[in-house]
Amino acid sequence: MGKHLHYDRANLQGDLFGGLTLWAVFAAQALAYARLAHATPTAGLTTAIAGAALYTLLGSSLRVSIGPAGGIAAMVGAAVAGVPPHMLAASLTALTLLTAAFLVVAGLLRI
């Protein structure tokens, strides 16, 4: 987290403009990919924001693009396609937590 302690304020205006521009695209992608994955728009926005926020705090690269991805949304949609509507939220949550657990283990093992 030391990389965040020495910010050059001369970049603030450009960074804010870039962040707002990115948010416009990011939000639209989150909504579209949530629909593709059979999730609610709220779930799409929430998971996209949470993922970006967590990477900001824990990530190791300043130049990595984090956000919703069409390929992942399509795979998730295919995985939950046959799930009854009343079990969809639980299925998406379980899939998300299993994926997160796998990524944490892979990170710890440096895979």
mmCIF file of C-alpha atoms in Angstrom:
data_model
loop_
_atom_site.group_PDB
_atom_site.id
_atom_site.type_symbol
_atom_site.label_atom_id
_atom_site.label_comp_id
_atom_site.label_asym_id
_atom_site.label_seq_id
_atom_site.Cartn_x
_atom_site.Cartn_y
_atom_site.Cartn_z
ATOM 1 C CA MET A 1 0.000 0.000 0.000
ATOM 2 C CA GLY A 2 3.014 2.276 0.046
ATOM 3 C CA LYS A 3 2.414 3.196 -3.587
ATOM 4 C CA HIS A 4 -0.663 5.196 -2.552
ATOM 5 C CA LEU A 5 1.145 7.369 -0.006
ATOM 6 C CA HIS A 6 3.069 9.560 -2.462
ATOM 7 C CA TYR A 7 0.468 10.988 -4.841
ATOM 8 C CA ASP A 8 1.423 13.898 -7.079
ATOM 9 C CA ARG A 9 -1.431 16.399 -6.726
ATOM 10 C CA ALA A 10 -0.539 17.909 -10.108
ATOM 11 C CA ASN A 11 -2.229 14.849 -11.636
ATOM 12 C CA LEU A 12 -5.510 15.326 -9.731
ATOM 13 C CA GLN A 13 -7.558 17.085 -12.431
ATOM 14 C CA GLY A 14 -6.559 14.620 -15.141
ATOM 15 C CA ASP A 15 -7.071 11.666 -12.830
ATOM 16 C CA LEU A 16 -10.561 12.859 -11.845
ATOM 17 C CA PHE A 17 -11.548 13.362 -15.485
ATOM 18 C CA GLY A 18 -10.126 9.957 -16.397
ATOM 19 C CA GLY A 19 -11.904 8.341 -13.455
ATOM 20 C CA LEU A 20 -15.278 9.826 -14.394
ATOM 21 C CA THR A 21 -14.826 8.804 -18.022
ATOM 22 C CA LEU A 22 -13.881 5.295 -16.961
ATOM 23 C CA TRP A 23 -16.875 5.144 -14.601
ATOM 24 C CA ALA A 24 -19.267 5.880 -17.492
ATOM 25 C CA VAL A 25 -17.969 2.848 -19.399
ATOM 26 C CA PHE A 26 -17.500 0.735 -16.282
ATOM 27 C CA ALA A 27 -21.097 1.197 -15.080
ATOM 28 C CA ALA A 28 -22.543 0.370 -18.497
ATOM 29 C CA GLN A 29 -20.428 -2.778 -18.714
ATOM 30 C CA ALA A 30 -21.402 -3.842 -15.197
ATOM 31 C CA LEU A 31 -25.101 -3.514 -16.026
ATOM 32 C CA ALA A 32 -24.818 -5.331 -19.349
ATOM 33 C CA TYR A 33 -22.672 -8.148 -18.018
ATOM 34 C CA ALA A 34 -24.910 -8.593 -14.985
ATOM 35 C CA ARG A 35 -27.785 -9.253 -17.362
ATOM 36 C CA LEU A 36 -25.667 -11.705 -19.335
ATOM 37 C CA ALA A 37 -24.843 -13.547 -16.092
ATOM 38 C CA HIS A 38 -28.544 -13.610 -15.064
ATOM 39 C CA ALA A 39 -27.828 -11.288 -12.114
ATOM 40 C CA THR A 40 -29.624 -8.110 -11.085
ATOM 41 C CA PRO A 41 -28.301 -4.702 -12.146
ATOM 42 C CA THR A 42 -27.616 -3.931 -8.485
ATOM 43 C CA ALA A 43 -25.505 -7.070 -8.177
ATOM 44 C CA GLY A 44 -23.560 -6.114 -11.296
ATOM 45 C CA LEU A 45 -22.748 -2.627 -10.033
ATOM 46 C CA THR A 46 -22.009 -3.807 -6.504
ATOM 47 C CA THR A 47 -19.606 -6.539 -7.543
ATOM 48 C CA ALA A 48 -17.864 -4.294 -10.063
ATOM 49 C CA ILE A 49 -17.333 -1.556 -7.474
ATOM 50 C CA ALA A 50 -16.266 -4.021 -4.782
ATOM 51 C CA GLY A 51 -13.762 -5.701 -7.098
ATOM 52 C CA ALA A 52 -12.203 -2.420 -8.155
ATOM 53 C CA ALA A 53 -12.078 -1.149 -4.569
ATOM 54 C CA LEU A 54 -10.462 -4.323 -3.276
ATOM 55 C CA TYR A 55 -7.872 -4.291 -6.048
ATOM 56 C CA THR A 56 -7.106 -0.653 -5.280
ATOM 57 C CA LEU A 57 -6.349 -1.597 -1.692
ATOM 58 C CA LEU A 58 -4.676 -4.974 -2.211
ATOM 59 C CA GLY A 59 -3.423 -5.011 -5.795
ATOM 60 C CA SER A 60 0.225 -4.911 -6.733
ATOM 61 C CA SER A 61 0.109 -3.010 -10.027
ATOM 62 C CA LEU A 62 -0.803 0.606 -10.689
ATOM 63 C CA ARG A 63 -1.536 -0.077 -14.359
ATOM 64 C CA VAL A 64 -4.010 -2.936 -14.409
ATOM 65 C CA SER A 65 -7.520 -2.603 -15.771
ATOM 66 C CA ILE A 66 -10.033 -4.089 -13.347
ATOM 67 C CA GLY A 67 -13.707 -4.456 -14.184
ATOM 68 C CA PRO A 68 -16.467 -6.622 -15.559
ATOM 69 C CA ALA A 69 -15.503 -8.957 -18.394
ATOM 70 C CA GLY A 70 -17.771 -10.336 -21.093
ATOM 71 C CA GLY A 71 -16.160 -13.763 -21.201
ATOM 72 C CA ILE A 72 -16.540 -14.276 -17.478
ATOM 73 C CA ALA A 73 -20.144 -13.033 -17.566
ATOM 74 C CA ALA A 74 -20.945 -15.503 -20.347
ATOM 75 C CA MET A 75 -19.390 -18.404 -18.397
ATOM 76 C CA VAL A 76 -21.275 -17.446 -15.238
ATOM 77 C CA GLY A 77 -24.498 -17.138 -17.219
ATOM 78 C CA ALA A 78 -23.989 -20.589 -18.691
ATOM 79 C CA ALA A 79 -23.185 -22.041 -15.267
ATOM 80 C CA VAL A 80 -26.409 -20.740 -13.701
ATOM 81 C CA ALA A 81 -28.660 -21.014 -16.756
ATOM 82 C CA GLY A 82 -30.664 -23.940 -15.351
ATOM 83 C CA VAL A 83 -30.888 -22.654 -11.786
ATOM 84 C CA PRO A 84 -34.433 -21.860 -10.580
ATOM 85 C CA PRO A 85 -35.003 -18.112 -10.074
ATOM 86 C CA HIS A 86 -35.474 -18.448 -6.316
ATOM 87 C CA MET A 87 -31.995 -20.033 -5.998
ATOM 88 C CA LEU A 88 -30.182 -17.745 -8.429
ATOM 89 C CA ALA A 89 -28.799 -15.270 -5.871
ATOM 90 C CA ALA A 90 -27.478 -18.076 -3.669
ATOM 91 C CA SER A 91 -25.910 -19.820 -6.669
ATOM 92 C CA LEU A 92 -24.203 -16.641 -7.864
ATOM 93 C CA THR A 93 -22.944 -15.953 -4.340
ATOM 94 C CA ALA A 94 -21.555 -19.480 -3.980
ATOM 95 C CA LEU A 95 -19.835 -19.261 -7.364
ATOM 96 C CA THR A 96 -18.330 -15.883 -6.433
ATOM 97 C CA LEU A 97 -17.043 -17.096 -3.063
ATOM 98 C CA LEU A 98 -15.564 -20.268 -4.554
ATOM 99 C CA THR A 99 -13.794 -18.229 -7.215
ATOM 100 C CA ALA A 100 -12.465 -15.805 -4.599
ATOM 101 C CA ALA A 101 -11.206 -18.691 -2.460
ATOM 102 C CA PHE A 102 -9.439 -20.211 -5.466
ATOM 103 C CA LEU A 103 -7.784 -16.882 -6.293
ATOM 104 C CA VAL A 104 -6.640 -16.359 -2.705
ATOM 105 C CA VAL A 105 -5.067 -19.834 -2.618
ATOM 106 C CA ALA A 106 -3.440 -19.244 -6.017
ATOM 107 C CA GLY A 107 -2.078 -15.917 -4.756
ATOM 108 C CA LEU A 108 -0.677 -17.480 -1.620
ATOM 109 C CA LEU A 109 0.972 -20.238 -3.648
ATOM 110 C CA ARG A 110 2.182 -17.673 -6.214
ATOM 111 C CA ILE A 111 0.613 -19.627 -9.063
#
